[in-house]
mmCIF file of C-alpha atoms in Angstrom:
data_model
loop_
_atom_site.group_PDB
_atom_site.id
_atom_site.type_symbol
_atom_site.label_atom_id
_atom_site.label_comp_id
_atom_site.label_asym_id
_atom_site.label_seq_id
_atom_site.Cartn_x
_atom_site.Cartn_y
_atom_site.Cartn_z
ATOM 1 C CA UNK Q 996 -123.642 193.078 -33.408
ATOM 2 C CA UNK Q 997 -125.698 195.850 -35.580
ATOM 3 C CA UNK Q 998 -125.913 198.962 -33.522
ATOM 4 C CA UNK Q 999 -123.259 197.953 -31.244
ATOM 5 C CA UNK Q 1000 -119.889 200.003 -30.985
ATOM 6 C CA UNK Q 1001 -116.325 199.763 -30.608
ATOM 7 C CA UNK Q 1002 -114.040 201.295 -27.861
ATOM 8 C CA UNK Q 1003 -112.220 203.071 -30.835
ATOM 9 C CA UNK Q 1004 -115.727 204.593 -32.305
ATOM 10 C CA UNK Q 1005 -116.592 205.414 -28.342
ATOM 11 C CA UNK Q 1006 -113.878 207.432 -27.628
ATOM 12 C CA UNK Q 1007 -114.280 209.248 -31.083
ATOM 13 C CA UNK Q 1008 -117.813 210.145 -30.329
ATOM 14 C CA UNK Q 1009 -116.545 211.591 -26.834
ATOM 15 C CA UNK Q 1010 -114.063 213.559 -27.973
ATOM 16 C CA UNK Q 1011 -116.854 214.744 -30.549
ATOM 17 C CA UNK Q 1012 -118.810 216.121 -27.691
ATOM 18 C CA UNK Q 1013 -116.007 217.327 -25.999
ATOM 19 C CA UNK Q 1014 -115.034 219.712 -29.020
ATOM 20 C CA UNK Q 1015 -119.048 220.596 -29.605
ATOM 21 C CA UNK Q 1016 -118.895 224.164 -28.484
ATOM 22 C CA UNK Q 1017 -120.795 227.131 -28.393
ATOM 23 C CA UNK Q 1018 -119.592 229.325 -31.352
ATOM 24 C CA UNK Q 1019 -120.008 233.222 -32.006
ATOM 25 C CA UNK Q 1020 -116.444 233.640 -33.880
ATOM 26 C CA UNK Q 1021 -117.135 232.842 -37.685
ATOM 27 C CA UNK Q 1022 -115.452 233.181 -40.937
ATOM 28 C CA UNK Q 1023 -118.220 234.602 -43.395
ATOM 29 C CA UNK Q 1024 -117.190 231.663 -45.817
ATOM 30 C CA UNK Q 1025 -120.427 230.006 -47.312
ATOM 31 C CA UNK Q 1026 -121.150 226.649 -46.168
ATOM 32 C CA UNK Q 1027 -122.011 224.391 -49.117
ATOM 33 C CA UNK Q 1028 -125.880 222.961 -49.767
ATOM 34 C CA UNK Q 1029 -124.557 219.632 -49.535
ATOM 35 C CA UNK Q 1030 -123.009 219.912 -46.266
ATOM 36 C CA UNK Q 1031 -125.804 221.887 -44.449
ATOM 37 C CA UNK Q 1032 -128.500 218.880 -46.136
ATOM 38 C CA UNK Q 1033 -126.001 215.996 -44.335
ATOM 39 C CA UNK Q 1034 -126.594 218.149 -41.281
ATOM 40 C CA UNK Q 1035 -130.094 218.868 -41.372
ATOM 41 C CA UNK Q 1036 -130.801 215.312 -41.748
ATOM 42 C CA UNK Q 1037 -130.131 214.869 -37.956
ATOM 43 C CA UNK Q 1038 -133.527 215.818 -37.336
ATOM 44 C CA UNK Q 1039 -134.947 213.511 -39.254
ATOM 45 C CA UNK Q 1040 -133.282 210.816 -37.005
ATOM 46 C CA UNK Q 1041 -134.254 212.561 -33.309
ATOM 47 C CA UNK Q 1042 -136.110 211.179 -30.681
ATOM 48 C CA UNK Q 1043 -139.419 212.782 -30.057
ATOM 49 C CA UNK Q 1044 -142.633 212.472 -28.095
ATOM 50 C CA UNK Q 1045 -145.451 210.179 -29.348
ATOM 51 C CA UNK Q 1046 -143.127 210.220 -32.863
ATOM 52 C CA UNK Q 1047 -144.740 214.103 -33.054
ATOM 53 C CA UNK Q 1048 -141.434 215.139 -34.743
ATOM 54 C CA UNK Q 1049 -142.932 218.757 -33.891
ATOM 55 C CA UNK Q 1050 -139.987 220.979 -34.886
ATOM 56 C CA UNK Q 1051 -139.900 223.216 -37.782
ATOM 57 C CA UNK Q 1052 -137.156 225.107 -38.939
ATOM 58 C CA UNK Q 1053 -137.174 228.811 -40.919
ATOM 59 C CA UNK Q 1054 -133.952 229.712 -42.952
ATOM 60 C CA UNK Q 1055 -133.560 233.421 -42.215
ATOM 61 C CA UNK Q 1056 -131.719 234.764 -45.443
ATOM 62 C CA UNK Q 1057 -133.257 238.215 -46.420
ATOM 63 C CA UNK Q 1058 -131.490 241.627 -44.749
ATOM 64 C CA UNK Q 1059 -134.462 242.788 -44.017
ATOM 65 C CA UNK Q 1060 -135.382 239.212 -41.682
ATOM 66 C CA UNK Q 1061 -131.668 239.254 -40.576
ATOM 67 C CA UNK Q 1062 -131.410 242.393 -39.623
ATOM 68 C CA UNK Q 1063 -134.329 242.620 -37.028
ATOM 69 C CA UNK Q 1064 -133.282 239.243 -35.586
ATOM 70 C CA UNK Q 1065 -129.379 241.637 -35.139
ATOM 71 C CA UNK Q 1066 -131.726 244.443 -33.423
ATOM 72 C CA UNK Q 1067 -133.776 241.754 -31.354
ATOM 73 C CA UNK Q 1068 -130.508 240.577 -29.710
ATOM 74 C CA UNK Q 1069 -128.841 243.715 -29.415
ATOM 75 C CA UNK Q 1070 -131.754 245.154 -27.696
ATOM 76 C CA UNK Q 1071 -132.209 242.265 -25.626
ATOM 77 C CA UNK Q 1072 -128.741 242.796 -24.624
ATOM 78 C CA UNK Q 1073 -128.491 245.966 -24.001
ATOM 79 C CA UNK Q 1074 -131.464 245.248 -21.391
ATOM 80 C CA UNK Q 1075 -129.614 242.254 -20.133
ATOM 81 C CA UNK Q 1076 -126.637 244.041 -19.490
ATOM 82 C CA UNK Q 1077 -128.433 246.583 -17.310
ATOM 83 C CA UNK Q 1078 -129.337 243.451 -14.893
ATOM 84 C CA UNK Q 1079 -125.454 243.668 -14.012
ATOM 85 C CA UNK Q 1080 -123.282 245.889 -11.877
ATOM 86 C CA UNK Q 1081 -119.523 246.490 -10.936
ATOM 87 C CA UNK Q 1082 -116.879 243.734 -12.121
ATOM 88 C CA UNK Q 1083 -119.885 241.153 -13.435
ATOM 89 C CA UNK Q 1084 -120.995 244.346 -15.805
ATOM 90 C CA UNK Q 1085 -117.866 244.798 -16.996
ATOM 91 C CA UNK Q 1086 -117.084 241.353 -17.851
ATOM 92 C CA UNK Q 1087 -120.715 241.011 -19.965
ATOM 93 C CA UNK Q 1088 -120.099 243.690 -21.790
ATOM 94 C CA UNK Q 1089 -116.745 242.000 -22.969
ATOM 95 C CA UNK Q 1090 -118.373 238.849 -23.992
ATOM 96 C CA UNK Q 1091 -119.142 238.186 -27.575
ATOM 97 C CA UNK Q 1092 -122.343 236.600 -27.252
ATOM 98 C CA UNK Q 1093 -123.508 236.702 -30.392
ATOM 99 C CA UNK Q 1094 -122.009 235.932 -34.116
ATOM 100 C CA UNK Q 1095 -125.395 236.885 -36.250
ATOM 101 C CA UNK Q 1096 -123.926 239.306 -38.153
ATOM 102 C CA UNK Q 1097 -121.127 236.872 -39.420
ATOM 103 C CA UNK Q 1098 -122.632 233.639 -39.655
ATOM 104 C CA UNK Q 1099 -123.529 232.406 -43.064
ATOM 105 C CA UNK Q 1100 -126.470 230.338 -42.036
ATOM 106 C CA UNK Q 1101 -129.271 231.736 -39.618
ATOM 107 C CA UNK Q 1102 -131.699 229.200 -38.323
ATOM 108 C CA UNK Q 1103 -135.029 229.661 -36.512
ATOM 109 C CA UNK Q 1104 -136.439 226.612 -34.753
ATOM 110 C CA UNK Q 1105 -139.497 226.668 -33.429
ATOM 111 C CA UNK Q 1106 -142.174 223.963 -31.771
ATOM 112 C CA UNK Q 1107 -145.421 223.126 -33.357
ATOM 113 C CA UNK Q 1108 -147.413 222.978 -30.402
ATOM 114 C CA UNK Q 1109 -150.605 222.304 -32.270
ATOM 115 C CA UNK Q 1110 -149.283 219.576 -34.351
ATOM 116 C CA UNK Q 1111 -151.627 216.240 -35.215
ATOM 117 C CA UNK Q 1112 -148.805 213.903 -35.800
ATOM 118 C CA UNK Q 1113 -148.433 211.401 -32.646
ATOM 119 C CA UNK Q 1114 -152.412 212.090 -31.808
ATOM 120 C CA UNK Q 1115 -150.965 213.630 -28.698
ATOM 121 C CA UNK Q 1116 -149.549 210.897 -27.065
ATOM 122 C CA UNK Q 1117 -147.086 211.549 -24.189
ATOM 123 C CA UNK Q 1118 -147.586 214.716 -24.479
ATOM 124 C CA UNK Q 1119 -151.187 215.035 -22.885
ATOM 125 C CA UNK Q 1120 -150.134 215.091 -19.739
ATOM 126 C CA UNK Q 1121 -146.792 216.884 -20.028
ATOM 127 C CA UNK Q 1122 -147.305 218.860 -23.117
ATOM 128 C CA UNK Q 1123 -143.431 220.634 -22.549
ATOM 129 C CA UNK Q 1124 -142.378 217.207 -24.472
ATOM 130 C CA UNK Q 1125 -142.979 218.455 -27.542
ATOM 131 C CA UNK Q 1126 -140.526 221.549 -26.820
ATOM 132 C CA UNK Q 1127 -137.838 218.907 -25.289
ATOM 133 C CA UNK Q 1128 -137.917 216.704 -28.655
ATOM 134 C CA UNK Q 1129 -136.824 219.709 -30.550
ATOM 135 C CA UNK Q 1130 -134.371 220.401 -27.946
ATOM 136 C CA UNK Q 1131 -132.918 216.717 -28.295
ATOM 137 C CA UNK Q 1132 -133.502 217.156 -32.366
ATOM 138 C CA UNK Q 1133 -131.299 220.383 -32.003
ATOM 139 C CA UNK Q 1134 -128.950 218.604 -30.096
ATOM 140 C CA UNK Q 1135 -127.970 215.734 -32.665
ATOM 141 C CA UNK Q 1136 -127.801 218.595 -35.585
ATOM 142 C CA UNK Q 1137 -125.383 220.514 -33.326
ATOM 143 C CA UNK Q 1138 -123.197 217.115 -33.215
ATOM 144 C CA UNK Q 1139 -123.775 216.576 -37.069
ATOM 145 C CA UNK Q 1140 -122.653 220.201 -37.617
ATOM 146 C CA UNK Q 1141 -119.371 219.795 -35.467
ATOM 147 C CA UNK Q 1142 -118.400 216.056 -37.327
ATOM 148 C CA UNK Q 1143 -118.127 218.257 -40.487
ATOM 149 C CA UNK Q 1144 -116.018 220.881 -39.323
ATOM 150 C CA UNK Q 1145 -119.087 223.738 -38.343
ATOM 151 C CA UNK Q 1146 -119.578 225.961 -35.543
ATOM 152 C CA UNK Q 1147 -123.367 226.346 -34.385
ATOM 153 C CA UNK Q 1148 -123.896 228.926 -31.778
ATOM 154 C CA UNK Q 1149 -127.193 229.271 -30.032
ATOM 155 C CA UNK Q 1150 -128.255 232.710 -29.548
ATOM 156 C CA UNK Q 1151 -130.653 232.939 -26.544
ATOM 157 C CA UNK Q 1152 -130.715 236.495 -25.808
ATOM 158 C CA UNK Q 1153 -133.422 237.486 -27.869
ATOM 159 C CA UNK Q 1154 -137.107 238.949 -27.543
ATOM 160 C CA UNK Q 1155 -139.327 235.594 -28.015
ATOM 161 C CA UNK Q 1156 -142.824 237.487 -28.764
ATOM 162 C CA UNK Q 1157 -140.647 239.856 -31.050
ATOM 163 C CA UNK Q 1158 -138.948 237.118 -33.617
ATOM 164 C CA UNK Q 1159 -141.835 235.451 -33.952
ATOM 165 C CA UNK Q 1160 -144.159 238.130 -34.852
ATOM 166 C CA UNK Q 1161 -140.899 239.499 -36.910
ATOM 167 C CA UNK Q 1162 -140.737 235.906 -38.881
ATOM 168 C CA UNK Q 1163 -144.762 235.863 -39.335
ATOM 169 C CA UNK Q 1164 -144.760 232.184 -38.440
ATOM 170 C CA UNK Q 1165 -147.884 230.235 -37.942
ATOM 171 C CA UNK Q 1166 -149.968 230.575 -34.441
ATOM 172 C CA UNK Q 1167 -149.319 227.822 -32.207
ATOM 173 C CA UNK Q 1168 -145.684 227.523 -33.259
ATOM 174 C CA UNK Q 1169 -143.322 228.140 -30.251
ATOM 175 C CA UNK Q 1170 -139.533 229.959 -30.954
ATOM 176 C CA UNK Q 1171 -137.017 227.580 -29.176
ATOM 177 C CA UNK Q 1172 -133.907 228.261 -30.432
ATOM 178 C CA UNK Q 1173 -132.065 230.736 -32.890
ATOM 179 C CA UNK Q 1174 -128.931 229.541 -34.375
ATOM 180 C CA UNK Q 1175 -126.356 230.087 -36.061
ATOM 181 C CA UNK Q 1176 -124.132 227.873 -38.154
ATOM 182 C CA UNK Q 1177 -120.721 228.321 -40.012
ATOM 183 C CA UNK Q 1178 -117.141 227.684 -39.795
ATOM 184 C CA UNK Q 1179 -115.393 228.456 -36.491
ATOM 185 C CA UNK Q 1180 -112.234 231.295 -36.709
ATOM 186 C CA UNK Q 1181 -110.734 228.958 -34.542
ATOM 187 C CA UNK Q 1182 -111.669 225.648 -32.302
ATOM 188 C CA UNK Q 1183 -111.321 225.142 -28.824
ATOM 189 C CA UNK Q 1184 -112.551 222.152 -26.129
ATOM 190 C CA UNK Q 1185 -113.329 224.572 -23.492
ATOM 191 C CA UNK Q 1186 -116.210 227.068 -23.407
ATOM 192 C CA UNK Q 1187 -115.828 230.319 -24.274
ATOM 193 C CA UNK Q 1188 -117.645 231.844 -21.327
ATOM 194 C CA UNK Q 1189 -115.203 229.309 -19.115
ATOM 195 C CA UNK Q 1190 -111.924 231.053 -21.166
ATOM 196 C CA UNK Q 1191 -113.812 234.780 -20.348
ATOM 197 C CA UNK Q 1192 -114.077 233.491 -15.995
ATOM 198 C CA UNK Q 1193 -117.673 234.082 -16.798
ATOM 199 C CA UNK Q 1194 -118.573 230.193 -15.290
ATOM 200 C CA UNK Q 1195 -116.882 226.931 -14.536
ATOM 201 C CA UNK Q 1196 -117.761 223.699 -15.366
ATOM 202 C CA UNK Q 1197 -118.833 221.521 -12.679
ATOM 203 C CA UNK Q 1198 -119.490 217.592 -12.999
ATOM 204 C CA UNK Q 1199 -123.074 216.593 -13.555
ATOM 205 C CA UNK Q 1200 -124.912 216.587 -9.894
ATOM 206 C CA UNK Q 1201 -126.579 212.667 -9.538
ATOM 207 C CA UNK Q 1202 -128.372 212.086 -6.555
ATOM 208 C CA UNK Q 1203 -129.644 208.451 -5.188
ATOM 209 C CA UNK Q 1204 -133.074 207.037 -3.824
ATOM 210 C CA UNK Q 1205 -132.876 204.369 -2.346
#
């Protein structure tokens, strides 16, 4: 049956998410066009409200673009780090929570809240769908990136209003996510911040009505 899978192909895709990690360890190795085009193509296939397909994506190559985006999140840091005290201080401050200034590939993704594609349906009465479909979109690429090898790290510690007045991007576009995308030092099924005692995992909390 088209579209229908095997247990083989199931536990493939599994294991898939299972290594899908949150990277900030890469080599500085280029990743080839044709590679990062097989990935990008993800979004093309995503889910999204009223078929808006409302994300758009910036490549951040110059120093100059690159090197704010460094001194958003190191800012941003610096502040976040203040937020902490004693033994949870320490600990942040020992976390590598960023790997912008390795990474060959720097991605901004943003939400075109203002788009006209879909005529706004679904999305006039909760309008935050348009920022989930780029979520889900983001999501899928992060999958494609890992089935070729990649590491994609999101980096969320970063001055909103600041990157987007930084990356002069249209008004009405909103910043979701910065990535960043290249090949992993090393690979490993268990979070990062779960190695570091930062957080455990904890199964997925599913409550009944009945």
């Amino acid at each position: 049956m088209q579209g229908s899978y095997g247990p083989e192909f199931r536990a493939e895709l599994l294991d898939l998410m299972r290594w899908r990690r949150d990277v900030r360890r890469f080599r500085t190795d280029p990743v080839e066009a044709a590679v990062l085009d097989r990935c990008l193509r993800a979004f093309a296939l995503a889910p999204s409200v009223g078929l808006s397909e409302p994300w758009r994506l910036i490549r951040v190559e110059s120093e100059a673009a690159r090197a704010a985006a460094i001194d958003n999140f190191e800012c941003t840091n610096a502040d976040a780090l203040s937020a902490y005290d004693g033994d949870k201080a320490a600990l942040y401050a020992r976390l590598k929570l960023s790997g912008m200034r390795e990474a060959p590939v720097h991605l901004a993704v943003f939400c075109d809240e203002e788009t006209a594609k879909g005529a706004g349906l679904g999305a006039g009465t909760m309008a935050e769908t348009r920022a989930w479909s780029v979520v889900g979109a983001i999501s899928l690429f992060w999958l494609a990136a890992r089935s070729e090898g990649l590491g994609l790290g999101w980096v969320s510690i970063l001055d909103p209003d600041r990157l987007t007045r930084d990356l002069a991007v249209p008004e009405g576009w909103r910043f979701i996510a910065y990535l960043c995308l290249g090949w992993p030092e090393t690979t490993d099924d268990t979070p990062e911040l779960e190695r570091e005692g930062w957080e455990a995992r904890a199964p997925a909390l599913i409550m009944e009505r009945r």
